């Protein structure tokens, strides 16, 4: 069985397990939607709300991601399946990339469902002509969030305060991705009020930064995951 087949098998296992319970997806989606509803009541509608809408969007998505990442290894740990997973004759990095892809799929699915609600609450001007750019931003950001979160979730799963430990470790590390995601999303949402040439210069800078962080964090996870789970 090839390396890629191992990864896809692990992803398939996680998706089937989640579809049976829907615990992670439901909690992530409900949290994201409730956050948007509360922000909508708090900020109302106006120029101030539009100015902070990209930040609000990523606050909702970030905390929904933490909820999901907190549970990415929980089934293996609570059902005593983690040792069985470790005994499988596969490269440890295949487990890491399998969990990263599973986390990415769950997070991206929640974002796609929540994005229309965000548009109704917060967006006054149409940005549909640049929706494809927002999708690219979501994909690049989610890859980084999943790569970092999966590694840190593996570290925190064996601690007593695992639900508290992950946000403490995760939030400082994710700041560069969060800043790039917020700034690039703001550019897309405010496209109509920005010079087109300056828009493309700025958006390429932020997208390039997201791509570089994704590569760095994926390499760090690939190189250190085996040490993390065996210690």
CSV table of C-alpha atoms in Angstrom, one decimal:
chain,number,residue,atom,x,y,z
A,1,UNK,CA,0.0,0.0,0.0
A,2,UNK,CA,1.5,3.3,-1.0
A,3,UNK,CA,2.1,6.3,1.2
A,4,UNK,CA,-0.7,8.2,-0.3
A,5,UNK,CA,-3.1,5.3,0.1
A,6,UNK,CA,-2.2,5.2,3.8
A,7,UNK,CA,-3.1,8.9,4.1
A,8,UNK,CA,-6.4,8.5,2.2
A,9,UNK,CA,-7.4,5.5,4.3
A,10,UNK,CA,-6.9,7.5,7.5
A,11,UNK,CA,-8.9,10.4,6.1
A,12,UNK,CA,-11.7,8.0,5.1
A,13,UNK,CA,-11.8,6.6,8.6
A,14,UNK,CA,-12.0,10.0,10.2
A,15,UNK,CA,-14.8,11.1,7.8
A,16,UNK,CA,-16.9,8.0,8.3
A,17,UNK,CA,-16.5,8.3,12.1
A,18,UNK,CA,-17.5,11.9,12.0
A,19,UNK,CA,-20.5,11.3,9.8
A,20,UNK,CA,-21.8,8.7,12.3
A,21,UNK,CA,-21.8,11.1,15.2
A,22,UNK,CA,-21.5,14.6,13.6
A,23,UNK,CA,-20.3,15.8,17.0
A,24,UNK,CA,-17.4,17.9,15.7
A,25,UNK,CA,-19.1,19.4,12.7
A,26,UNK,CA,-22.3,20.3,14.6
A,27,UNK,CA,-20.4,22.0,17.4
A,28,UNK,CA,-18.1,23.9,15.0
A,29,UNK,CA,-20.9,25.1,12.9
A,30,UNK,CA,-23.2,26.1,15.7
A,31,UNK,CA,-20.3,28.0,17.4
A,32,UNK,CA,-19.4,29.9,14.2
A,33,UNK,CA,-23.1,30.9,13.5
A,34,UNK,CA,-23.7,32.0,17.1
A,35,UNK,CA,-20.6,34.1,17.0
A,36,UNK,CA,-21.7,35.8,13.8
A,37,UNK,CA,-25.2,36.4,15.2
A,38,UNK,CA,-23.8,38.0,18.4
A,39,UNK,CA,-21.4,40.2,16.5
A,40,UNK,CA,-24.2,41.3,14.3
A,41,UNK,CA,-26.3,42.4,17.3
A,42,UNK,CA,-23.2,44.0,18.9
A,43,UNK,CA,-22.0,46.0,15.9
A,44,UNK,CA,-25.3,46.6,14.0
A,45,UNK,CA,-25.0,47.8,10.4
A,46,UNK,CA,-22.8,50.7,9.3
A,47,UNK,CA,-19.3,51.7,8.3
A,48,UNK,CA,-17.7,50.6,11.6
A,49,UNK,CA,-19.2,47.1,11.2
A,50,UNK,CA,-17.9,46.9,7.6
A,51,UNK,CA,-14.4,48.0,8.7
A,52,UNK,CA,-14.1,45.1,11.2
A,53,UNK,CA,-16.1,42.5,9.3
A,54,UNK,CA,-13.0,40.5,8.1
A,55,UNK,CA,-11.7,40.3,11.6
A,56,UNK,CA,-15.0,39.1,12.9
A,57,UNK,CA,-15.2,36.5,10.2
A,58,UNK,CA,-11.8,35.0,11.2
A,59,UNK,CA,-12.5,35.2,14.9
A,60,UNK,CA,-15.6,33.0,14.3
A,61,UNK,CA,-13.6,30.6,12.1
A,62,UNK,CA,-10.6,30.5,14.4
A,63,UNK,CA,-12.5,29.5,17.5
A,64,UNK,CA,-14.6,27.0,15.5
A,65,UNK,CA,-11.3,25.5,14.3
A,66,UNK,CA,-10.0,25.2,17.9
A,67,UNK,CA,-13.2,23.3,18.8
A,68,UNK,CA,-12.5,20.8,15.9
A,69,UNK,CA,-8.8,20.5,16.5
A,70,UNK,CA,-9.4,19.7,20.2
A,71,UNK,CA,-11.2,16.6,19.1
A,72,UNK,CA,-9.1,15.4,16.2
A,73,UNK,CA,-7.3,12.8,18.3
A,74,UNK,CA,-10.0,12.4,21.0
A,75,UNK,CA,-11.6,9.3,19.4
A,76,UNK,CA,-8.3,7.5,19.2
A,77,UNK,CA,-7.4,8.4,22.8
A,78,UNK,CA,-10.8,7.8,24.5
A,79,UNK,CA,-11.4,4.5,22.6
A,80,UNK,CA,-7.9,3.3,23.3
A,81,UNK,CA,-7.2,3.2,19.6
A,82,UNK,CA,-4.1,5.4,19.6
A,83,UNK,CA,-1.8,2.5,20.5
A,84,UNK,CA,-3.3,0.4,17.6
A,85,UNK,CA,-2.7,3.3,15.3
A,86,UNK,CA,0.9,3.5,16.5
A,87,UNK,CA,1.3,-0.2,15.8
A,88,UNK,CA,0.2,0.1,12.2
A,89,UNK,CA,3.2,-0.5,9.9
A,90,UNK,CA,3.0,2.9,8.3
A,91,UNK,CA,5.1,6.0,8.4
A,92,UNK,CA,4.2,8.3,11.3
A,93,UNK,CA,4.1,11.3,8.9
A,94,UNK,CA,1.2,9.5,7.1
A,95,UNK,CA,-0.8,9.8,10.3
A,96,UNK,CA,0.0,13.5,10.6
A,97,UNK,CA,-1.0,14.3,7.0
A,98,UNK,CA,-4.1,12.2,7.3
A,99,UNK,CA,-5.2,14.2,10.4
A,100,UNK,CA,-4.2,17.5,8.7
A,101,UNK,CA,-6.4,16.6,5.6
A,102,UNK,CA,-9.3,15.5,7.9
A,103,UNK,CA,-9.1,18.8,9.9
A,104,UNK,CA,-8.9,20.8,6.7
A,105,UNK,CA,-12.0,19.1,5.2
A,106,UNK,CA,-14.1,19.6,8.4
A,107,UNK,CA,-13.0,23.3,8.8
A,108,UNK,CA,-13.5,24.2,5.1
A,109,UNK,CA,-17.0,22.5,5.1
A,110,UNK,CA,-18.0,24.6,8.1
A,111,UNK,CA,-16.7,27.8,6.5
A,112,UNK,CA,-18.5,27.2,3.3
A,113,UNK,CA,-21.8,26.7,5.1
A,114,UNK,CA,-21.3,29.7,7.4
A,115,UNK,CA,-20.0,32.1,4.7
A,116,UNK,CA,-23.5,32.8,3.2
A,117,UNK,CA,-24.7,33.7,6.7
A,118,UNK,CA,-21.8,36.0,7.2
A,119,UNK,CA,-22.6,37.7,3.8
A,120,UNK,CA,-26.2,38.3,4.9
A,121,UNK,CA,-25.2,39.8,8.2
A,122,UNK,CA,-22.2,41.9,7.4
A,123,UNK,CA,-21.6,42.5,3.7
A,124,UNK,CA,-23.4,45.5,2.2
A,125,UNK,CA,-21.6,45.5,-1.2
A,126,UNK,CA,-21.4,42.6,-3.5
A,127,UNK,CA,-18.0,40.9,-3.7
A,128,UNK,CA,-19.2,37.9,-5.8
A,129,UNK,CA,-16.9,38.8,-8.7
A,130,UNK,CA,-14.0,38.1,-6.4
A,131,UNK,CA,-15.5,35.2,-4.4
A,132,UNK,CA,-12.9,32.9,-6.0
A,133,UNK,CA,-10.2,34.9,-4.2
A,134,UNK,CA,-11.9,34.5,-0.9
A,135,UNK,CA,-12.1,30.8,-1.5
A,136,UNK,CA,-8.3,30.7,-2.2
A,137,UNK,CA,-7.7,32.7,1.0
A,138,UNK,CA,-9.9,30.2,3.0
A,139,UNK,CA,-8.0,27.2,1.5
A,140,UNK,CA,-4.5,28.6,2.2
A,141,UNK,CA,-5.5,29.7,5.7
A,142,UNK,CA,-7.1,26.4,6.5
A,143,UNK,CA,-4.0,24.5,5.4
A,144,UNK,CA,-1.9,26.4,7.8
A,145,UNK,CA,-4.4,26.2,10.7
A,146,UNK,CA,-4.8,22.5,10.1
A,147,UNK,CA,-1.0,21.9,9.9
A,148,UNK,CA,-0.2,23.7,13.1
A,149,UNK,CA,-3.3,22.6,15.0
A,150,UNK,CA,-2.8,18.9,14.3
A,151,UNK,CA,0.7,19.0,15.6
A,152,UNK,CA,-0.2,20.9,18.7
A,153,UNK,CA,-3.3,18.8,19.3
A,154,UNK,CA,-1.0,15.7,19.3
A,155,UNK,CA,1.1,17.4,21.9
A,156,UNK,CA,-1.9,18.5,24.1
A,157,UNK,CA,-3.8,15.2,23.9
A,158,UNK,CA,-1.7,13.5,26.5
A,159,UNK,CA,-1.9,16.4,29.0
A,160,UNK,CA,-4.4,16.6,31.8
A,161,UNK,CA,-5.8,19.9,30.7
A,162,UNK,CA,-5.9,19.1,27.0
A,163,UNK,CA,-8.9,21.3,26.2
A,164,UNK,CA,-7.1,24.3,27.7
A,165,UNK,CA,-3.6,23.4,26.5
A,166,UNK,CA,-4.4,23.5,22.8
A,167,UNK,CA,-5.6,27.2,22.7
A,168,UNK,CA,-2.6,28.2,24.9
A,169,UNK,CA,-0.2,26.7,22.4
A,170,UNK,CA,-2.1,27.3,19.3
A,171,UNK,CA,-3.1,31.0,19.4
A,172,UNK,CA,0.4,32.5,19.6
A,173,UNK,CA,1.8,30.3,16.8
A,174,UNK,CA,-1.2,31.0,14.5
A,175,UNK,CA,-0.9,34.8,14.6
A,176,UNK,CA,1.0,35.2,11.3
A,177,UNK,CA,-1.6,33.2,9.4
A,178,UNK,CA,-4.4,35.0,11.2
A,179,UNK,CA,-3.0,38.4,10.3
A,180,UNK,CA,-2.5,37.5,6.6
A,181,UNK,CA,-6.0,35.9,6.4
A,182,UNK,CA,-7.7,39.0,8.0
A,183,UNK,CA,-5.8,41.5,5.8
A,184,UNK,CA,-6.3,39.6,2.6
A,185,UNK,CA,-10.0,39.0,3.4
A,186,UNK,CA,-10.4,42.8,4.1
A,187,UNK,CA,-8.9,43.6,0.7
A,188,UNK,CA,-11.5,41.3,-1.0
A,189,UNK,CA,-14.4,42.7,0.9
A,190,UNK,CA,-13.3,46.3,0.3
A,191,UNK,CA,-12.4,45.8,-3.3
A,192,UNK,CA,-14.8,48.4,-4.7
A,193,UNK,CA,-13.1,51.2,-2.7
A,194,UNK,CA,-9.4,50.2,-3.5
A,195,UNK,CA,-7.4,51.1,-6.6
A,196,UNK,CA,-7.3,47.9,-8.7
A,197,UNK,CA,-3.5,48.0,-9.3
A,198,UNK,CA,-2.8,48.5,-5.6
A,199,UNK,CA,-5.3,45.7,-4.8
A,200,UNK,CA,-3.5,43.1,-6.8
A,201,UNK,CA,-0.1,44.1,-5.4
A,202,UNK,CA,-1.3,43.8,-1.8
A,203,UNK,CA,-3.4,40.7,-2.3
A,204,UNK,CA,-0.4,38.8,-3.9
A,205,UNK,CA,1.8,39.8,-1.0
A,206,UNK,CA,-0.6,38.4,1.6
A,207,UNK,CA,-1.4,35.2,-0.5
A,208,UNK,CA,2.3,34.6,-0.9
A,209,UNK,CA,2.8,35.0,2.9
A,210,UNK,CA,0.0,32.4,3.6
A,211,UNK,CA,1.6,30.0,1.1
A,212,UNK,CA,5.0,30.3,2.7
A,213,UNK,CA,3.6,29.8,6.2
A,214,UNK,CA,1.7,26.7,5.0
A,215,UNK,CA,4.9,25.2,3.6
A,216,UNK,CA,6.9,26.0,6.7
A,217,UNK,CA,4.4,24.6,9.2
A,218,UNK,CA,3.7,21.5,7.1
A,219,UNK,CA,7.5,20.7,7.0
A,220,UNK,CA,7.8,21.3,10.7
A,221,UNK,CA,4.9,18.9,11.3
A,222,UNK,CA,6.3,16.3,8.9
A,223,UNK,CA,9.7,16.4,10.6
A,224,UNK,CA,8.6,16.5,14.3
A,225,UNK,CA,5.3,14.5,14.4
A,226,UNK,CA,7.0,11.1,15.0
A,227,UNK,CA,9.0,12.5,17.9
A,228,UNK,CA,5.9,14.2,19.4
A,229,UNK,CA,3.6,11.1,19.5
A,230,UNK,CA,6.3,8.7,20.6
A,231,UNK,CA,7.4,11.0,23.5
